[in-house]
Amino acid sequence: DAKTTQPTSMDCAEGRAANLPCNHSTISGNEYVYWYRQIHSQGPQYIIHGLKNNETNEMASLIITEDRKSSTLILPHATLRDTAVYYCIVRALNTGGFKTIFGAGTRLFVKA
Amino acid sequence: DGGITQSPKYLFRKEGQNVTLSCEQNLNHDAMYWYRQDPGQGLRLIYYSQIVNDFQKGDIAEGYSVSREKKESFPLTVTSAQKNPTAFYLCASSPSPKTNQPQHFGDGTRLSIL
């Protein structure tokens, strides 16, 4: 699975959009981009995933660049409860893709 | 509600003692996984199972054992051979790992040594 690079931490004002970047420059054609978040002392929560098209669900939007080397998770109206560590993961569907590789992620602080 | 249940939430182990962490899912998922998380770090894969009666070692399997006798259950035993067992343990499940469907996680068990 390709490696990802994320900023260590970010701040966002409550009610504003939070844009969390992820670099995955070595991504392969069969690898999907997944986003999870983890609130302290809880298990990671799945947010969204995509291959090459932009995706949107009730939680967030995922924007993947045309060359697929980077992506951005957008929380359109951040709330205090969105304060968490956000993980960007790249995973393939071949036989090596059984595990989800979590790095250190981005610690998002939403401030009132 | 469908989901993954891990128990207990907190567990204390004496030196030289084996302990078993429970993980049950009612999502009808084929695959199940165990991860370990140390403070301030990401997750590391201990064991995974794609199907009943089958499992494979992950990156840090030494000192751990698992079984998969039922589709719904994937218990993890932390043996006395694991010299640094204090950590947050997370169980996850997913449909067949050969699909693009994500893994879903339980709320973890925090293991400490007395």
Coordinates of N, CA and C in Angstrom, one line a residue:
Chain A
D1 N 0.8 -1.2 0.0 CA 0.0 0.0 0.0 C 0.9 1.2 0.0
A2 N 0.4 2.3 -0.7 CA 1.2 3.5 -0.8 C 1.2 4.2 0.5
K3 N 2.3 5.0 0.7 CA 2.4 5.8 1.9 C 1.7 7.1 1.8
T4 N 1.2 7.6 2.9 CA 0.5 8.9 2.9 C 1.3 9.9 3.8
T5 N 1.1 11.2 3.5 CA 1.7 12.2 4.3 C 0.6 13.2 4.6
Q6 N 0.5 13.5 5.9 CA -0.5 14.5 6.4 C 0.2 15.5 7.4
P7 N -0.4 16.7 7.4 CA 0.2 17.6 8.5 C -0.1 17.1 9.9
T8 N 0.7 17.4 10.8 CA 0.6 16.9 12.1 C -0.6 17.5 12.8
S9 N -0.9 18.8 12.6 CA -2.1 19.3 13.3 C -2.6 20.5 12.5
M10 N -3.9 20.8 12.7 CA -4.6 22.0 12.1 C -5.6 22.5 13.0
D11 N -5.9 23.8 12.9 CA -7.0 24.5 13.6 C -8.1 24.9 12.6
C12 N -9.3 25.0 13.2 CA -10.4 25.4 12.4 C -11.4 26.1 13.3
A13 N -12.0 27.2 12.8 CA -13.0 27.9 13.6 C -14.4 27.1 13.4
E14 N -15.1 27.1 14.5 CA -16.4 26.4 14.5 C -17.3 27.1 13.5
G15 N -18.0 26.3 12.7 CA -18.9 26.8 11.6 C -18.2 27.0 10.3
R16 N -16.9 27.0 10.3 CA -16.2 27.1 9.0 C -15.9 25.8 8.4
A17 N -15.5 25.7 7.2 CA -15.1 24.5 6.5 C -13.7 24.1 7.0
A18 N -13.5 22.8 7.3 CA -12.2 22.3 7.6 C -11.7 21.5 6.4
N19 N -10.5 21.9 5.9 CA -9.9 21.2 4.7 C -8.7 20.5 5.1
L20 N -8.7 19.2 5.1 CA -7.6 18.4 5.6 C -6.9 17.8 4.4
P21 N -5.6 18.1 4.1 CA -4.9 17.6 3.0 C -4.2 16.3 3.2
C22 N -4.0 15.5 2.2 CA -3.2 14.3 2.3 C -2.5 14.1 1.0
N23 N -1.2 13.8 1.1 CA -0.4 13.5 -0.1 C -0.1 12.0 -0.2
H24 N -0.4 11.5 -1.4 CA -0.2 10.0 -1.6 C 0.4 9.9 -3.0
S25 N 1.6 10.5 -3.2 CA 2.2 10.6 -4.5 C 2.6 9.2 -5.2
T26 N 2.7 8.2 -4.4 CA 3.1 6.9 -4.9 C 1.9 6.0 -5.1
I27 N 0.7 6.5 -5.1 CA -0.5 5.7 -5.2 C -0.6 5.0 -6.5
S28 N -1.1 3.7 -6.5 CA -1.2 2.9 -7.7 C -2.6 3.0 -8.2
G29 N -2.8 2.6 -9.5 CA -4.1 2.7 -10.1 C -5.2 1.9 -9.4
N30 N -4.9 0.9 -8.7 CA -6.0 0.1 -8.1 C -6.1 0.4 -6.6
E31 N -5.5 1.5 -6.1 CA -5.6 1.9 -4.7 C -6.7 2.9 -4.5
Y32 N -7.5 2.7 -3.5 CA -8.5 3.6 -3.0 C -8.0 4.5 -1.9
V33 N -8.5 5.7 -1.8 CA -8.2 6.6 -0.7 C -9.4 6.5 0.4
Y34 N -9.0 6.3 1.6 CA -10.0 6.2 2.7 C -9.7 7.2 3.7
W35 N -10.7 7.8 4.4 CA -10.5 8.7 5.5 C -11.3 8.1 6.7
Y36 N -10.6 8.1 7.9 CA -11.2 7.8 9.1 C -10.9 8.9 10.1
R37 N -11.6 8.9 11.2 CA -11.2 9.8 12.3 C -11.3 9.1 13.6
Q38 N -10.5 9.5 14.6 CA -10.5 8.9 15.9 C -10.6 10.0 17.0
I39 N -11.7 9.9 17.8 CA -11.8 10.7 18.9 C -11.2 10.0 20.1
H40 N -10.6 10.8 21.0 CA -9.9 10.2 22.1 C -10.6 9.0 22.8
S41 N -9.8 7.9 22.9 CA -10.3 6.7 23.6 C -11.4 6.0 22.9
Q42 N -11.6 6.3 21.7 CA -12.6 5.5 20.9 C -12.0 4.9 19.7
G43 N -12.7 4.0 19.1 CA -12.2 3.3 17.9 C -12.3 4.3 16.7
P44 N -11.5 4.1 15.6 CA -11.6 4.9 14.4 C -13.0 4.8 13.8
Q45 N -13.5 5.9 13.3 CA -14.7 6.0 12.6 C -14.5 6.2 11.2
Y46 N -15.1 5.4 10.3 CA -15.0 5.6 8.9 C -15.8 6.8 8.5
I47 N -15.2 7.6 7.5 CA -15.8 8.8 7.0 C -16.2 8.7 5.6
I48 N -15.2 8.4 4.7 CA -15.5 8.4 3.3 C -14.4 7.7 2.5
H49 N -14.6 7.2 1.3 CA -13.5 6.7 0.5 C -13.9 7.0 -1.0
G50 N -12.8 6.9 -1.8 CA -13.0 7.1 -3.2 C -11.8 6.6 -4.0
L51 N -12.0 6.5 -5.3 CA -10.9 6.0 -6.2 C -10.4 7.2 -7.0
K52 N -11.2 7.8 -7.8 CA -10.7 8.9 -8.6 C -11.7 10.0 -8.8
N53 N -13.0 9.8 -8.5 CA -14.0 10.8 -8.6 C -14.2 11.4 -7.2
N54 N -14.6 12.6 -7.2 CA -15.0 13.3 -5.9 C -16.2 12.6 -5.3
E55 N -16.2 12.5 -4.0 CA -17.3 11.8 -3.3 C -17.8 12.7 -2.2
T56 N -19.1 12.5 -2.0 CA -19.7 13.3 -0.9 C -20.7 12.4 -0.2
N57 N -20.7 12.5 1.2 CA -21.8 11.8 2.0 C -22.2 12.8 3.0
E58 N -23.0 12.3 4.0 CA -23.6 13.1 5.0 C -22.5 13.7 6.0
M59 N -21.4 13.1 6.0 CA -20.3 13.6 6.9 C -19.4 14.6 6.3
A60 N -19.0 14.3 5.0 CA -17.9 15.0 4.4 C -17.8 14.9 2.9
S61 N -16.9 15.7 2.3 CA -16.6 15.5 0.9 C -15.2 15.1 0.7
L62 N -14.9 14.4 -0.3 CA -13.5 13.9 -0.6 C -13.2 14.4 -2.0
I63 N -12.1 15.2 -2.1 CA -11.7 15.7 -3.4 C -10.4 15.1 -3.7
I64 N -10.3 14.4 -4.8 CA -9.1 13.7 -5.3 C -8.6 14.4 -6.5
T65 N -7.3 14.8 -6.5 CA -6.7 15.5 -7.7 C -6.8 14.5 -8.9
E66 N -6.7 15.2 -10.1 CA -6.8 14.4 -11.3 C -5.7 13.3 -11.4
D67 N -4.5 13.7 -11.0 CA -3.4 12.7 -11.0 C -3.4 11.8 -9.9
R68 N -4.3 12.0 -8.9 CA -4.6 11.1 -7.8 C -3.4 11.1 -6.8
K69 N -2.5 12.0 -6.9 CA -1.4 12.1 -6.0 C -1.7 12.8 -4.7
S70 N -2.8 13.4 -4.6 CA -3.2 14.0 -3.3 C -4.7 14.1 -3.2
S71 N -5.2 14.3 -2.0 CA -6.6 14.4 -1.8 C -6.9 15.4 -0.6
T72 N -8.1 15.9 -0.5 CA -8.5 16.8 0.6 C -9.9 16.3 1.1
L73 N -9.9 16.2 2.4 CA -11.2 15.9 3.1 C -11.8 17.2 3.5
I74 N -13.0 17.4 3.2 CA -13.7 18.7 3.6 C -14.8 18.4 4.5
L75 N -14.8 19.0 5.7 CA -15.9 19.0 6.6 C -16.6 20.4 6.5
P76 N -17.7 20.4 5.9 CA -18.3 21.7 5.4 C -18.6 22.7 6.5
H77 N -19.0 22.3 7.6 CA -19.3 23.2 8.7 C -18.8 22.6 10.0
A78 N -17.6 22.8 10.3 CA -17.0 22.1 11.5 C -17.7 22.5 12.8
T79 N -17.8 21.5 13.7 CA -18.4 21.7 15.0 C -17.3 21.3 16.0
L80 N -17.5 21.6 17.3 CA -16.5 21.2 18.3 C -16.4 19.7 18.4
R81 N -17.4 19.0 18.1 CA -17.4 17.5 18.1 C -16.6 16.9 17.0
D82 N -16.1 17.8 16.0 CA -15.3 17.3 15.0 C -13.8 17.3 15.4
T83 N -13.5 17.8 16.5 CA -12.1 17.7 17.0 C -11.7 16.3 17.2
A84 N -10.7 15.8 16.5 CA -10.3 14.4 16.5 C -9.0 14.3 15.7
V85 N -8.4 13.1 15.6 CA -7.3 12.8 14.7 C -7.9 12.2 13.5
Y86 N -7.5 12.7 12.3 CA -8.0 12.3 11.0 C -6.9 11.5 10.3
Y87 N -7.3 10.3 9.8 CA -6.3 9.5 9.1 C -6.7 9.3 7.7
C88 N -5.7 9.5 6.8 CA -5.8 9.3 5.4 C -5.1 8.0 5.1
I89 N -5.8 7.0 4.4 CA -5.2 5.7 4.2 C -5.4 5.4 2.7
V90 N -4.4 4.8 2.1 CA -4.5 4.3 0.8 C -4.4 2.7 0.8
R91 N -5.4 2.1 0.2 CA -5.5 0.6 0.3 C -5.8 0.1 -1.1
A92 N -5.2 -1.0 -1.4 CA -5.5 -1.7 -2.7 C -6.4 -2.9 -2.4
L93 N -7.0 -3.4 -3.5 CA -7.9 -4.5 -3.4 C -7.3 -5.9 -3.7
N94 N -6.0 -5.9 -3.9 CA -5.4 -7.1 -4.3 C -5.1 -7.9 -3.0
T95 N -4.4 -9.0 -3.1 CA -4.2 -9.9 -1.9 C -3.4 -9.2 -0.8
G96 N -2.7 -8.1 -1.2 CA -1.9 -7.4 -0.1 C -2.7 -6.4 0.6
G97 N -4.0 -6.2 0.2 CA -4.7 -5.1 0.8 C -5.6 -5.5 1.9
F98 N -5.2 -6.5 2.7 CA -6.1 -6.9 3.8 C -6.0 -6.0 5.0
K99 N -5.0 -5.2 5.1 CA -4.8 -4.4 6.3 C -4.9 -2.9 5.9
T100 N -5.4 -2.2 6.9 CA -5.5 -0.7 6.7 C -4.3 -0.1 7.5
I101 N -3.5 0.6 6.8 CA -2.3 1.1 7.4 C -2.6 2.5 7.9
F102 N -2.5 2.7 9.2 CA -2.7 4.0 9.9 C -1.4 4.6 10.3
G103 N -1.1 5.8 9.9 CA 0.0 6.5 10.4 C -0.4 7.4 11.5
A104 N 0.3 8.5 11.7 CA 0.0 9.4 12.8 C -1.2 10.3 12.6
G105 N -1.6 10.6 11.4 CA -2.8 11.4 11.1 C -2.6 12.8 11.4
T106 N -3.7 13.6 11.2 CA -3.7 15.0 11.5 C -4.7 15.3 12.7
R107 N -4.1 16.0 13.6 CA -5.0 16.3 14.8 C -5.7 17.6 14.5
L108 N -7.0 17.6 14.3 CA -7.8 18.8 14.0 C -8.4 19.3 15.3
F109 N -8.1 20.6 15.6 CA -8.7 21.3 16.7 C -9.8 22.3 16.2
V110 N -11.0 22.1 16.5 CA -12.1 23.0 16.2 C -12.3 23.9 17.4
K111 N -12.2 25.2 17.1 CA -12.2 26.2 18.2 C -13.5 27.1 18.1
A112 N -14.1 27.3 19.2 CA -15.3 28.2 19.3 C -15.0 29.6 19.0
Chain B
D1 N -29.0 -2.4 16.7 CA -28.1 -1.8 15.7 C -26.9 -2.7 15.4
G2 N -26.5 -2.8 14.1 CA -25.4 -3.6 13.8 C -24.1 -2.9 14.2
G3 N -23.1 -3.7 14.6 CA -21.9 -3.1 15.0 C -20.9 -4.1 15.5
I4 N -19.8 -3.6 16.1 CA -18.7 -4.4 16.7 C -18.7 -4.1 18.2
T5 N -18.7 -5.2 18.9 CA -18.6 -5.0 20.4 C -17.4 -5.6 20.9
Q6 N -16.6 -4.8 21.6 CA -15.4 -5.3 22.3 C -15.6 -5.2 23.8
S7 N -15.1 -6.3 24.5 CA -15.2 -6.3 25.9 C -14.0 -7.0 26.5
P8 N -13.6 -6.6 27.7 CA -14.1 -5.5 28.5 C -13.5 -4.2 27.9
K9 N -14.0 -3.0 28.4 CA -13.5 -1.7 28.0 C -12.1 -1.5 28.6
Y10 N -11.9 -1.9 29.9 CA -10.7 -1.8 30.6 C -10.3 -3.2 31.1
L11 N -9.0 -3.5 31.1 CA -8.5 -4.8 31.5 C -7.2 -4.7 32.2
F12 N -7.0 -5.4 33.3 CA -5.7 -5.3 34.0 C -5.1 -6.7 34.0
R13 N -3.9 -6.8 33.8 CA -3.2 -8.1 33.7 C -2.0 -8.1 34.7
K14 N -1.9 -9.2 35.4 CA -0.7 -9.4 36.2 C 0.4 -10.0 35.4
E15 N 1.6 -9.8 35.9 CA 2.8 -10.3 35.2 C 2.6 -11.8 35.0
G16 N 3.0 -12.3 33.8 CA 2.9 -13.8 33.6 C 1.6 -14.4 33.4
Q17 N 0.6 -13.5 33.2 CA -0.8 -14.0 33.1 C -1.3 -13.8 31.6
N18 N -2.0 -14.8 31.1 CA -2.6 -14.6 29.8 C -4.0 -14.0 30.0
V19 N -4.4 -13.1 29.1 CA -5.7 -12.5 29.1 C -6.3 -12.6 27.7
T20 N -7.7 -12.7 27.6 CA -8.4 -12.8 26.4 C -9.3 -11.6 26.2
L21 N -9.2 -10.9 25.1 CA -10.0 -9.8 24.7 C -11.1 -10.3 23.7
S22 N -12.3 -9.9 24.0 CA -13.4 -10.4 23.2 C -13.8 -9.4 22.1
C23 N -14.2 -9.9 20.9 CA -14.6 -9.1 19.8 C -15.8 -9.8 19.1
E24 N -16.9 -9.2 19.1 CA -18.1 -9.8 18.4 C -18.7 -8.8 17.4
Q25 N -19.1 -9.3 16.2 CA -19.7 -8.4 15.2 C -21.0 -9.1 14.7
N26 N -22.0 -8.2 14.5 CA -23.2 -8.7 13.9 C -23.5 -8.1 12.6
L27 N -22.4 -7.8 11.8 CA -22.5 -7.1 10.5 C -22.5 -8.1 9.4
N28 N -22.3 -9.4 9.7 CA -22.2 -10.5 8.8 C -20.9 -10.3 7.9
H29 N -19.9 -9.7 8.5 CA -18.7 -9.5 7.7 C -17.8 -10.7 7.7
D30 N -17.1 -11.0 6.6 CA -16.3 -12.1 6.5 C -14.9 -11.9 7.2
A31 N -14.4 -10.7 7.1 CA -13.0 -10.5 7.6 C -13.1 -9.8 8.9
M32 N -12.1 -10.1 9.8 CA -12.0 -9.5 11.1 C -10.5 -9.2 11.3
Y33 N -10.2 -8.2 12.2 CA -8.8 -7.7 12.3 C -8.6 -7.3 13.8
W34 N -7.4 -7.5 14.3 CA -7.0 -6.9 15.5 C -5.8 -6.0 15.3
Y35 N -5.9 -4.8 16.0 CA -4.8 -3.8 15.9 C -4.4 -3.4 17.3
R36 N -3.2 -2.9 17.4 CA -2.7 -2.4 18.7 C -2.4 -0.9 18.4
Q37 N -2.7 -0.1 19.4 CA -2.4 1.4 19.3 C -1.7 1.8 20.6
D38 N -0.5 2.4 20.4 CA 0.3 2.9 21.5 C 0.1 4.4 21.6
P39 N 0.2 5.0 22.7 CA -0.1 6.5 22.9 C 0.6 7.3 21.8
G40 N -0.2 8.2 21.2 CA 0.3 9.1 20.2 C 0.7 8.5 18.9
Q41 N 0.4 7.2 18.7 CA 0.8 6.6 17.5 C -0.4 6.0 16.7
G42 N -0.1 5.6 15.5 CA -1.1 5.0 14.6 C -1.4 3.5 15.0
L43 N -2.1 2.8 14.2 CA -2.5 1.4 14.5 C -1.5 0.5 13.8
R44 N -1.2 -0.6 14.5 CA -0.4 -1.7 13.9 C -1.2 -3.0 14.0
L45 N -1.1 -3.7 12.9 CA -1.9 -4.9 12.7 C -1.3 -6.1 13.4
I46 N -2.1 -6.8 14.2 CA -1.6 -8.0 15.0 C -2.0 -9.3 14.2
Y47 N -3.2 -9.5 14.0 CA -3.7 -10.7 13.3 C -4.9 -10.2 12.4
Y48 N -5.2 -11.0 11.4 CA -6.4 -10.8 10.6 C -6.9 -12.2 10.2
S49 N -8.2 -12.2 9.9 CA -8.9 -13.4 9.5 C -9.8 -13.1 8.3
Q50 N -9.7 -13.8 7.2 CA -10.6 -13.6 6.1 C -11.8 -14.4 6.1
I51 N -11.8 -15.5 6.8 CA -12.9 -16.5 6.8 C -12.8 -17.3 8.1
V52 N -13.9 -18.0 8.4 CA -13.9 -18.8 9.6 C -12.8 -19.9 9.5
N53 N -12.2 -20.2 10.7 CA -11.1 -21.2 10.8 C -9.9 -20.9 10.0
D54 N -9.7 -19.6 9.7 CA -8.5 -19.2 9.0 C -8.0 -17.9 9.5
F55 N -6.7 -17.7 9.8 CA -6.2 -16.4 10.2 C -4.7 -16.3 9.8
Q56 N -4.3 -15.1 9.7 CA -2.9 -14.8 9.3 C -2.2 -13.8 10.3
K57 N -0.9 -13.9 10.4 CA -0.2 -13.0 11.3 C -0.1 -11.6 10.6
G58 N -0.2 -10.6 11.4 CA 0.1 -9.2 10.9 C 1.5 -8.8 11.1
D59 N 1.7 -7.5 11.4 CA 3.1 -7.0 11.6 C 3.7 -7.3 12.9
I60 N 2.8 -7.5 13.9 CA 3.4 -7.6 15.3 C 2.7 -8.8 16.1
A61 N 2.6 -10.0 15.5 CA 1.9 -11.1 16.0 C 2.6 -11.8 17.2
E62 N 3.9 -11.5 17.4 CA 4.6 -12.3 18.5 C 4.0 -11.9 19.9
G63 N 3.7 -13.0 20.6 CA 3.1 -12.8 22.0 C 1.6 -12.7 22.0
Y64 N 1.0 -12.9 20.8 CA -0.5 -12.9 20.7 C -1.0 -14.2 20.0
S65 N -2.2 -14.6 20.3 CA -2.8 -15.7 19.6 C -4.3 -15.3 19.4
V66 N -4.9 -15.9 18.3 CA -6.3 -15.7 18.0 C -7.0 -17.0 17.6
S67 N -8.3 -17.0 17.5 CA -9.1 -18.1 17.0 C -10.2 -17.5 16.2
R68 N -10.8 -18.3 15.3 CA -11.9 -17.8 14.5 C -12.8 -19.0 14.3
E69 N -13.5 -19.4 15.3 CA -14.4 -20.6 15.2 C -15.8 -20.3 14.7
K70 N -16.1 -19.0 14.9 CA -17.4 -18.5 14.4 C -17.2 -17.3 13.6
K71 N -18.1 -17.0 12.7 CA -18.0 -15.8 11.8 C -18.1 -14.5 12.6
E72 N -18.9 -14.6 13.7 CA -19.2 -13.4 14.5 C -18.1 -13.0 15.5
S73 N -17.2 -14.0 15.8 CA -16.3 -13.8 16.9 C -14.8 -14.0 16.5
F74 N -14.0 -13.1 17.1 CA -12.5 -13.2 16.8 C -11.8 -12.8 18.1
P75 N -11.7 -13.6 19.1 CA -11.0 -13.3 20.3 C -9.5 -13.2 20.2
L76 N -8.9 -12.3 20.9 CA -7.5 -12.2 20.9 C -6.9 -12.5 22.3
T77 N -5.9 -13.4 22.4 CA -5.3 -13.7 23.7 C -3.9 -13.0 23.7
V78 N -3.7 -12.3 24.7 CA -2.4 -11.6 25.0 C -1.7 -12.6 25.9
T79 N -0.6 -13.2 25.5 CA 0.1 -14.2 26.3 C 1.2 -13.6 27.2
S80 N 1.7 -14.4 28.1 CA 2.8 -13.9 28.9 C 4.0 -13.6 28.1
A81 N 4.1 -14.1 26.9 CA 5.3 -13.9 26.0 C 5.3 -12.5 25.5
Q82 N 4.2 -11.8 25.6 CA 4.1 -10.4 25.1 C 4.7 -9.5 26.2
K83 N 5.9 -9.0 26.0 CA 6.6 -8.3 27.1 C 6.1 -6.9 27.4
N84 N 5.5 -6.3 26.4 CA 5.0 -4.9 26.6 C 3.5 -4.9 26.2
P85 N 2.6 -5.5 26.9 CA 1.2 -5.6 26.5 C 0.4 -4.3 26.7
T86 N 0.9 -3.4 27.5 CA 0.1 -2.2 27.8 C -0.2 -1.4 26.5
A87 N -1.5 -1.3 26.1 CA -1.8 -0.6 24.9 C -3.3 -0.6 24.8
F88 N -3.8 0.1 23.7 CA -5.2 0.2 23.4 C -5.4 -0.8 22.2
Y89 N -6.3 -1.8 22.4 CA -6.5 -2.8 21.4 C -7.8 -2.6 20.7
L90 N -7.8 -2.6 19.4 CA -8.9 -2.3 18.5 C -9.2 -3.5 17.6
C91 N -10.5 -3.9 17.6 CA -11.0 -4.9 16.7 C -11.7 -4.3 15.5
A92 N -11.6 -4.8 14.3 CA -12.3 -4.3 13.2 C -12.9 -5.4 12.3
S93 N -13.8 -5.1 11.5 CA -14.4 -6.1 10.6 C -14.7 -5.4 9.2
S94 N -14.8 -6.2 8.2 CA -15.1 -5.7 6.9 C -15.7 -6.8 6.1
P95 N -16.5 -6.5 5.0 CA -16.8 -7.5 4.1 C -15.6 -8.1 3.5
S96 N -15.7 -9.0 2.5 CA -14.5 -9.5 1.9 C -13.4 -8.4 1.7
P97 N -12.2 -8.6 2.1 CA -11.2 -7.6 1.8 C -10.9 -7.4 0.4
K98 N -11.4 -8.2 -0.5 CA -11.2 -8.0 -1.9 C -12.3 -7.1 -2.5
T99 N -13.0 -6.4 -1.7 CA -13.9 -5.3 -2.1 C -13.4 -4.0 -1.7
N100 N -14.0 -2.9 -2.1 CA -13.5 -1.6 -1.6 C -14.2 -1.1 -0.4
Q101 N -15.0 -2.0 0.2 CA -15.7 -1.6 1.4 C -14.8 -1.4 2.6
P102 N -15.0 -0.4 3.4 CA -14.1 0.0 4.5 C -14.2 -1.0 5.7
Q103 N -13.2 -0.9 6.5 CA -13.3 -1.6 7.8 C -14.0 -0.8 8.8
H104 N -14.7 -1.4 9.7 CA -15.4 -0.7 10.8 C -14.8 -1.2 12.1
F105 N -14.7 -0.3 13.1 CA -14.0 -0.6 14.3 C -14.9 -0.6 15.5
G106 N -14.5 -1.4 16.5 CA -15.1 -1.4 17.8 C -14.5 -0.2 18.6
D107 N -15.0 -0.1 19.9 CA -14.5 1.1 20.7 C -13.3 0.7 21.5
G108 N -12.7 -0.5 21.4 CA -11.4 -0.8 21.9 C -11.5 -1.3 23.4
T109 N -10.4 -2.0 23.7 CA -10.1 -2.4 25.1 C -8.7 -1.9 25.5
R110 N -8.7 -1.2 26.6 CA -7.4 -0.7 27.1 C -6.9 -1.7 28.1
L111 N -5.7 -2.2 27.8 CA -5.1 -3.2 28.7 C -3.9 -2.6 29.4
S112 N -3.9 -2.8 30.7 CA -2.8 -2.3 31.6 C -2.2 -3.4 32.4
I113 N -0.9 -3.3 32.7 CA -0.2 -4.3 33.6 C -0.2 -3.8 35.0
L114 N -0.6 -4.7 35.9 CA -0.5 -4.4 37.3 C 0.9 -4.5 37.9

